[in-house]
Coordinates of C-alpha atoms and ligand atoms in Angstrom, one line a residue:
M593 CA 91.3 99.3 143.8
V594 CA 92.4 97.4 140.7
C595 CA 88.9 96.1 140.5
A596 CA 87.4 99.5 140.5
L597 CA 89.9 100.8 138.0
R598 CA 89.2 98.0 135.5
S599 CA 85.5 98.3 135.8
I600 CA 85.7 102.1 135.2
R601 CA 87.6 101.2 131.9
G602 CA 84.8 99.0 131.0
L603 CA 86.7 95.7 131.0
W604 CA 84.5 94.0 133.6
M605 CA 81.2 95.6 132.6
E606 CA 80.1 93.3 129.8
R607 CA 76.6 92.1 130.0
F608 CA 73.7 91.2 127.7
F609 CA 70.9 93.7 127.2
C610 CA 67.6 93.6 125.3
S611 CA 66.8 96.6 123.1
N612 CA 63.2 95.5 123.1
C613 CA 62.3 95.4 126.8
K614 CA 65.5 96.9 128.3
R615 CA 66.2 93.8 130.6
I616 CA 69.8 93.1 131.3
Y617 CA 71.5 89.8 132.0
P618 CA 74.9 88.6 133.2
L619 CA 76.9 86.9 130.5
Q620 CA 76.5 83.1 130.5
P621 CA 76.6 80.5 127.7
A622 CA 73.1 79.2 128.1
R623 CA 71.4 82.6 127.6
W624 CA 70.8 83.1 123.9
R625 CA 67.6 85.3 124.0
C626 CA 65.7 87.6 126.2
D627 CA 62.7 86.3 128.3
C628 CA 60.6 88.6 126.1
G629 CA 61.7 86.5 123.1
S630 CA 63.8 89.2 121.5
F631 CA 67.5 88.8 120.5
L632 CA 70.1 90.2 122.9
D633 CA 73.0 92.6 122.4
L634 CA 76.3 93.0 124.3
E635 CA 77.4 96.0 126.3
F636 CA 81.1 96.4 125.7
E637 CA 83.5 99.4 125.5
S638 CA 86.0 99.2 122.6
R639 CA 89.3 101.0 122.4
F640 CA 91.6 101.6 119.4
P641 CA 95.2 102.2 120.3
I642 CA 96.5 102.8 116.8
Q643 CA 100.3 102.5 117.6
R644 CA 99.7 99.1 119.3
I645 CA 97.4 97.9 116.5
L646 CA 100.1 98.7 113.9
K647 CA 102.7 96.5 115.6
R648 CA 100.5 93.4 115.5
N649 CA 100.1 90.7 112.9
P650 CA 97.7 91.4 110.0
T651 CA 94.8 89.4 111.4
L652 CA 91.5 90.6 112.7
W653 CA 92.8 90.0 116.2
R654 CA 95.0 93.1 115.8
Y655 CA 92.0 95.1 117.1
R656 CA 92.4 93.2 120.4
E657 CA 91.1 96.0 122.6
A658 CA 87.8 96.0 120.6
I659 CA 87.1 92.3 120.9
P660 CA 85.3 91.1 124.0
I661 CA 87.4 88.1 124.9
R662 CA 88.9 88.5 128.4
H663 CA 92.0 86.3 128.3
D664 CA 94.5 86.0 125.4
A665 CA 94.7 82.3 126.2
S666 CA 91.1 81.8 125.1
I667 CA 91.8 83.1 121.6
L668 CA 91.3 80.5 118.8
S669 CA 93.0 81.9 115.7
M670 CA 94.1 80.5 112.4
G671 CA 95.5 83.8 111.2
E672 CA 92.1 84.9 109.9
G673 CA 91.2 88.4 108.6
F674 CA 92.8 91.5 107.3
T675 CA 91.6 90.4 103.9
P676 CA 92.6 92.4 100.8
L677 CA 90.6 95.5 99.9
E678 CA 90.8 95.4 96.1
E679 CA 90.0 98.3 93.8
I680 CA 87.8 97.4 90.9
Q681 CA 86.0 99.4 88.2
F682 CA 82.3 98.8 87.4
N683 CA 81.1 100.9 84.4
G684 CA 83.6 103.6 85.2
N685 CA 83.0 103.7 88.9
R686 CA 85.9 102.9 91.2
I687 CA 84.7 100.5 93.9
R688 CA 86.6 98.8 96.8
L689 CA 85.8 95.2 97.3
K690 CA 86.8 93.3 100.5
V691 CA 87.8 89.9 99.4
D692 CA 86.3 88.0 102.3
Y693 CA 86.2 84.6 100.8
L694 CA 89.9 84.5 101.8
F695 CA 89.2 83.0 105.2
P696 CA 90.2 79.6 106.5
T697 CA 86.8 78.1 105.8
G698 CA 86.2 80.1 102.6
S699 CA 83.7 82.7 103.9
Y700 CA 83.5 85.8 106.0
K701 CA 81.7 83.8 108.7
D702 CA 85.1 83.0 110.3
R703 CA 85.1 86.6 111.5
G704 CA 82.2 85.8 113.8
A705 CA 83.1 82.2 114.5
T706 CA 86.7 82.9 115.8
V707 CA 85.2 85.3 118.4
L708 CA 82.1 83.4 119.4
I709 CA 83.9 80.0 119.8
S710 CA 86.8 81.7 121.6
K711 CA 84.1 83.0 124.1
M712 CA 82.6 79.5 124.3
K713 CA 86.1 78.1 125.2
E714 CA 86.6 80.9 127.7
W715 CA 83.3 79.8 129.3
G716 CA 84.5 76.2 129.5
V717 CA 81.7 74.9 127.1
Q718 CA 82.1 71.3 126.0
K719 CA 79.5 71.1 123.2
V720 CA 77.6 73.6 121.0
V721 CA 74.7 73.5 118.6
E722 CA 74.2 75.8 115.5
D723 CA 72.0 75.9 112.5
S724 CA 73.0 77.4 109.1
S725 CA 72.6 77.5 105.4
G726 CA 76.1 76.0 105.3
N727 CA 78.8 78.6 105.7
A728 CA 78.2 79.6 109.3
G729 CA 78.0 75.9 110.1
S730 CA 81.3 75.3 108.5
A731 CA 82.9 78.2 110.4
I732 CA 81.5 77.2 113.8
A733 CA 82.5 73.5 113.1
A734 CA 86.1 74.5 112.2
Y735 CA 86.7 76.7 115.2
S736 CA 85.0 74.2 117.5
A737 CA 87.3 71.5 116.1
K738 CA 90.3 73.8 117.0
A739 CA 88.9 74.3 120.5
G740 CA 88.1 70.6 121.1
I741 CA 84.4 71.5 121.5
R742 CA 81.9 69.0 120.1
C743 CA 79.2 70.4 117.9
D744 CA 75.9 69.5 116.2
I745 CA 75.2 71.5 113.0
Y746 CA 71.6 71.6 111.7
V747 CA 71.3 72.4 107.9
P748 CA 68.5 72.3 105.4
Q749 CA 68.6 69.1 103.3
Y750 CA 69.1 71.2 100.1
T751 CA 72.4 72.8 101.3
S752 CA 75.2 72.6 98.7
P753 CA 77.0 69.3 99.0
G754 CA 80.4 71.0 99.2
K755 CA 79.3 72.7 102.5
L756 CA 78.0 69.5 103.9
V757 CA 81.3 67.7 103.2
Q758 CA 83.2 70.6 104.7
I759 CA 81.2 70.5 108.0
G760 CA 81.7 66.8 108.2
A761 CA 85.4 67.1 107.6
Y762 CA 85.7 69.2 110.7
G763 CA 84.2 66.3 112.7
A764 CA 80.9 68.0 113.5
T765 CA 77.7 66.0 113.7
L766 CA 75.6 67.0 110.7
K767 CA 71.8 67.1 111.2
K768 CA 70.1 67.4 107.9
V769 CA 66.5 68.7 108.1
E770 CA 63.8 68.2 105.5
G771 CA 62.0 71.3 104.5
S772 CA 62.8 75.0 104.8
R773 CA 65.7 76.9 106.4
E774 CA 63.1 78.1 109.0
R775 CA 62.3 74.4 110.0
T776 CA 66.1 73.8 110.4
A777 CA 66.2 76.8 112.8
E778 CA 63.3 75.4 114.9
K779 CA 65.1 72.1 115.3
A780 CA 68.3 73.8 116.5
M781 CA 66.4 76.0 118.9
K782 CA 64.8 73.0 120.5
A783 CA 68.3 71.4 120.9
A784 CA 69.5 74.7 122.4
S785 CA 67.4 74.2 125.5
K786 CA 70.0 71.7 126.6
I787 CA 73.2 72.6 124.7
P788 CA 74.8 76.1 124.4
Y789 CA 73.6 77.7 121.1
A790 CA 76.5 79.0 119.1
S791 CA 74.1 80.8 116.8
H792 CA 75.4 83.4 114.4
C793 CA 72.1 85.3 114.4
W794 CA 71.1 85.1 118.0
N795 CA 74.5 85.3 119.8
P796 CA 75.9 88.9 119.9
F797 CA 79.5 87.6 120.2
F798 CA 79.3 86.7 116.6
L799 CA 78.6 90.3 115.6
H800 CA 81.6 91.4 117.7
G801 CA 83.6 89.3 115.2
T802 CA 81.9 90.5 112.0
K803 CA 82.4 94.1 113.1
T804 CA 86.2 93.7 112.4
F805 CA 85.3 94.1 108.7
A806 CA 84.7 97.8 109.6
F807 CA 88.0 98.2 111.5
E808 CA 90.0 96.7 108.6
V809 CA 88.3 98.9 106.0
W810 CA 89.0 101.9 108.3
E811 CA 92.7 101.0 108.5
Q812 CA 93.0 100.1 104.8
M813 CA 91.4 103.4 103.8
D814 CA 94.0 105.4 105.8
W815 CA 91.9 105.5 108.9
K816 CA 88.8 106.9 107.2
A817 CA 85.2 105.6 106.7
P818 CA 83.7 105.2 103.2
D819 CA 80.5 107.0 102.3
T820 CA 78.6 103.8 101.6
L821 CA 78.7 100.1 102.2
V822 CA 76.8 97.6 100.0
L823 CA 76.5 94.3 101.8
P824 CA 74.3 91.1 101.6
I825 CA 71.5 90.6 104.0
G826 CA 70.2 87.2 105.0
H827 CA 70.1 87.3 108.8
G828 CA 72.3 90.5 108.5
T829 CA 75.2 89.4 110.7
L830 CA 77.7 91.0 108.4
F831 CA 75.5 94.1 107.8
L832 CA 74.8 94.6 111.5
G833 CA 78.4 93.8 112.6
V834 CA 79.9 96.3 110.1
H835 CA 77.5 99.0 111.3
M836 CA 78.4 98.3 114.9
G837 CA 82.1 98.5 114.0
F838 CA 81.7 102.0 112.5
K839 CA 79.5 103.1 115.4
E840 CA 82.2 102.0 117.8
L841 CA 84.9 103.9 115.8
K842 CA 82.8 107.0 115.8
K843 CA 82.1 106.8 119.5
A844 CA 85.9 106.5 120.1
G845 CA 86.5 109.6 117.9
M846 CA 88.3 107.6 115.2
V847 CA 85.9 108.5 112.3
K848 CA 83.7 111.5 111.7
T849 CA 80.8 109.7 110.1
I850 CA 79.0 106.4 109.9
P851 CA 78.6 105.1 106.3
K852 CA 75.2 104.7 104.7
M853 CA 74.2 101.1 104.9
V854 CA 72.8 99.5 101.7
G855 CA 71.6 95.9 102.0
V856 CA 71.1 93.4 99.1
Q857 CA 68.4 90.7 99.1
S858 CA 67.3 88.2 96.5
A859 CA 63.9 89.1 94.9
A860 CA 62.9 85.5 95.6
C861 CA 63.2 86.0 99.4
A862 CA 63.1 89.7 100.4
P863 CA 61.3 90.2 103.7
L864 CA 63.4 93.2 104.6
Y865 CA 62.9 94.8 101.2
Q866 CA 59.2 94.5 101.7
A867 CA 59.3 96.0 105.2
F868 CA 61.6 98.8 104.0
K869 CA 59.4 99.8 101.2
K870 CA 56.3 99.7 103.4
N871 CA 57.9 101.5 106.3
W872 CA 57.2 98.7 108.7
R873 CA 59.1 98.4 112.0
E874 CA 59.5 94.6 111.7
P875 CA 59.6 92.3 108.7
R876 CA 56.4 90.3 108.1
S877 CA 55.9 86.9 106.5
I878 CA 56.6 86.6 102.8
E879 CA 56.1 84.0 100.1
K880 CA 59.6 82.5 99.6
K881 CA 60.7 81.3 96.2
E882 CA 63.8 79.3 95.1
T883 CA 67.0 81.2 94.7
M884 CA 70.5 80.3 93.9
A885 CA 71.6 82.7 96.6
E886 CA 71.1 80.1 99.3
G887 CA 73.0 82.1 102.0
I888 CA 70.6 85.0 101.9
A889 CA 67.4 82.9 101.5
I890 CA 66.2 83.9 105.0
A891 CA 62.4 84.5 105.3
E892 CA 62.5 85.3 109.0
P893 CA 65.6 87.3 109.9
V894 CA 66.0 87.2 113.7
R895 CA 67.3 90.7 113.9
G896 CA 65.0 92.2 111.3
R897 CA 63.9 95.1 113.5
Q898 CA 67.5 96.0 114.2
I899 CA 68.4 95.9 110.4
L900 CA 65.5 98.2 109.6
E901 CA 66.6 100.6 112.3
V902 CA 70.2 100.7 110.9
I903 CA 68.8 101.5 107.4
G904 CA 66.7 104.3 108.8
E905 CA 69.5 105.7 111.0
T906 CA 72.1 105.8 108.2
G907 CA 69.8 106.9 105.3
G908 CA 70.4 103.5 103.7
E909 CA 68.2 101.2 101.6
I910 CA 67.6 97.7 100.4
V911 CA 68.0 96.6 96.8
V912 CA 66.7 93.4 95.4
V913 CA 68.2 91.3 92.6
T914 CA 66.8 88.7 90.2
E915 CA 68.1 85.3 89.5
R916 CA 69.2 86.5 86.0
E917 CA 71.2 89.4 87.5
I918 CA 72.9 87.0 90.0
G919 CA 73.9 84.6 87.2
L920 CA 75.4 87.5 85.2
A921 CA 77.3 88.8 88.2
L922 CA 78.6 85.3 88.9
R923 CA 80.0 85.0 85.4
E924 CA 81.4 88.5 85.3
M925 CA 83.3 88.1 88.6
G926 CA 84.7 84.7 87.4
Q927 CA 86.0 86.5 84.3
R928 CA 87.6 89.1 86.5
G929 CA 89.5 86.4 88.5
H930 CA 87.1 85.9 91.4
F931 CA 85.4 82.5 91.7
I932 CA 82.6 83.2 94.2
E933 CA 79.5 81.5 95.2
P934 CA 76.1 82.6 93.9
T935 CA 75.2 84.3 97.3
S936 CA 78.2 86.5 96.9
A937 CA 77.3 87.2 93.2
A938 CA 74.0 88.6 94.5
T939 CA 75.8 91.3 96.4
I940 CA 77.7 92.3 93.2
A941 CA 74.4 92.4 91.3
G942 CA 73.0 94.6 94.0
L943 CA 76.0 96.8 93.9
K944 CA 75.6 97.3 90.2
R945 CA 72.0 98.3 90.7
Y946 CA 73.0 100.8 93.4
L947 CA 75.7 102.3 91.1
K948 CA 73.0 103.5 88.8
K949 CA 72.1 106.2 91.4
K950 CA 75.5 106.7 93.0
R951 CA 76.6 110.3 93.7
R952 CA 79.7 111.4 91.8
K953 CA 82.3 111.4 94.5
E954 CA 80.7 108.7 96.7
T955 CA 83.2 106.2 98.1
I956 CA 81.7 102.7 98.1
V957 CA 82.9 99.5 99.7
S958 CA 81.3 96.1 99.0
T959 CA 82.5 92.5 99.5
L960 CA 82.9 89.0 98.1
T961 CA 81.7 86.9 101.0
G962 CA 82.0 83.2 99.9
M963 CA 84.3 81.1 97.8
G964 CA 82.9 79.4 94.6
L965 CA 84.2 76.0 95.4
K966 CA 81.6 75.6 98.1
S967 CA 78.8 75.5 95.6
A968 CA 80.6 74.1 92.6
G969 CA 78.3 71.0 92.7
K970 CA 75.2 73.2 92.5
M971 CA 76.7 75.5 89.9
L972 CA 77.4 72.5 87.6
Ligands
PLP939 C1 78.4 83.6 101.2 C2 77.4 84.3 102.1 N1 77.2 85.6 101.9 C3 76.3 86.3 102.6 C4 75.6 85.6 103.6 C5 74.6 86.5 104.4 O1 74.9 86.6 105.7 P1 73.9 87.0 106.8 O2 72.9 85.9 107.0 O3 74.7 87.2 108.0 O4 73.3 88.3 106.4 C6 75.7 84.3 103.9 C7 75.0 83.6 104.9 O5 75.0 82.4 105.0 C8 76.7 83.6 103.1 O6 76.9 82.3 103.3
ZN940 ZN1 63.5 91.7 126.1

């Protein structure tokens, strides 16, 4: 009877599903993609009991009924989340910026890592592998350290030294890979045939952490959704998570509308911009150039099709920014008291481009995703 009741409420109904071929799979740590090769999503029913949420500590775990971890004892938390939503003016426009570099590892990636590694712990996993441009690796390494889970982090050789030191400090084994970010991913995927893959782009539990950005914005805006979100896109784990968060809120009757989703890419590496402009269903190969926005220098986004669908569904778009604009935004934000990394400055440069066509009363939320100290060496 209890079993039946709980499954009706959705608590025992979680499973992986593939939006490409419609296969479904039971949850298990070794499964990181579909047999058809596509990424997987997670079926899960979120609930938002506002009176209970309000009684809890200001961390992202206050939305407990919307996070797919079964037992409280599995939760690995360092008090992360519920970051400030700061009001700021750009050329006379009032914008709200989520200050997401204020996380234990200095970037928003902790949103995904706290949930994904809690799930790995719940599964009894002893070791994980991950690949990253640096920040996701730091976040996975930090939460693995807290869980007592060993981890191998694959990074491109060119990653900012600050991020490499940080990953090492958490006790992870650092695997530096010569060549591109894509080559790094290939190496990690090979390792993932034997070791569970705590991948921020493949594993949907990561998105069920990044979605908490949406819940926090909803609460901080008096339980309303903004009109538009301007967010960075590399693999799109924040972009997709935030959209998923607002979709869940809408399904639960908590907001009336889902915001328009605007993504920002670097002009030096903009596979999704190209696909968006040409109306393609999937991104295709591009010629990637150097950019200081290392976190969004992703030529082959795993969930590219999904990102393009979200843009189509919400009437959104992608804007691209030049190196010069990124540099100017970096300097401007420093002078406004925010020391951010160049990848985060790219989002601000994109926001400024978007503001040129903003509607008069449009409410816009954007973000500062990563702390400047991480790439201080490169910035020098
Ligand atoms: C600081 C920062 N901002 C934004 C991004 C982009 O995130 P995603 O690849 O999930 O789109 C990254 C990714 O590494 C990052 O490090
Ligand atoms: Zn499939």
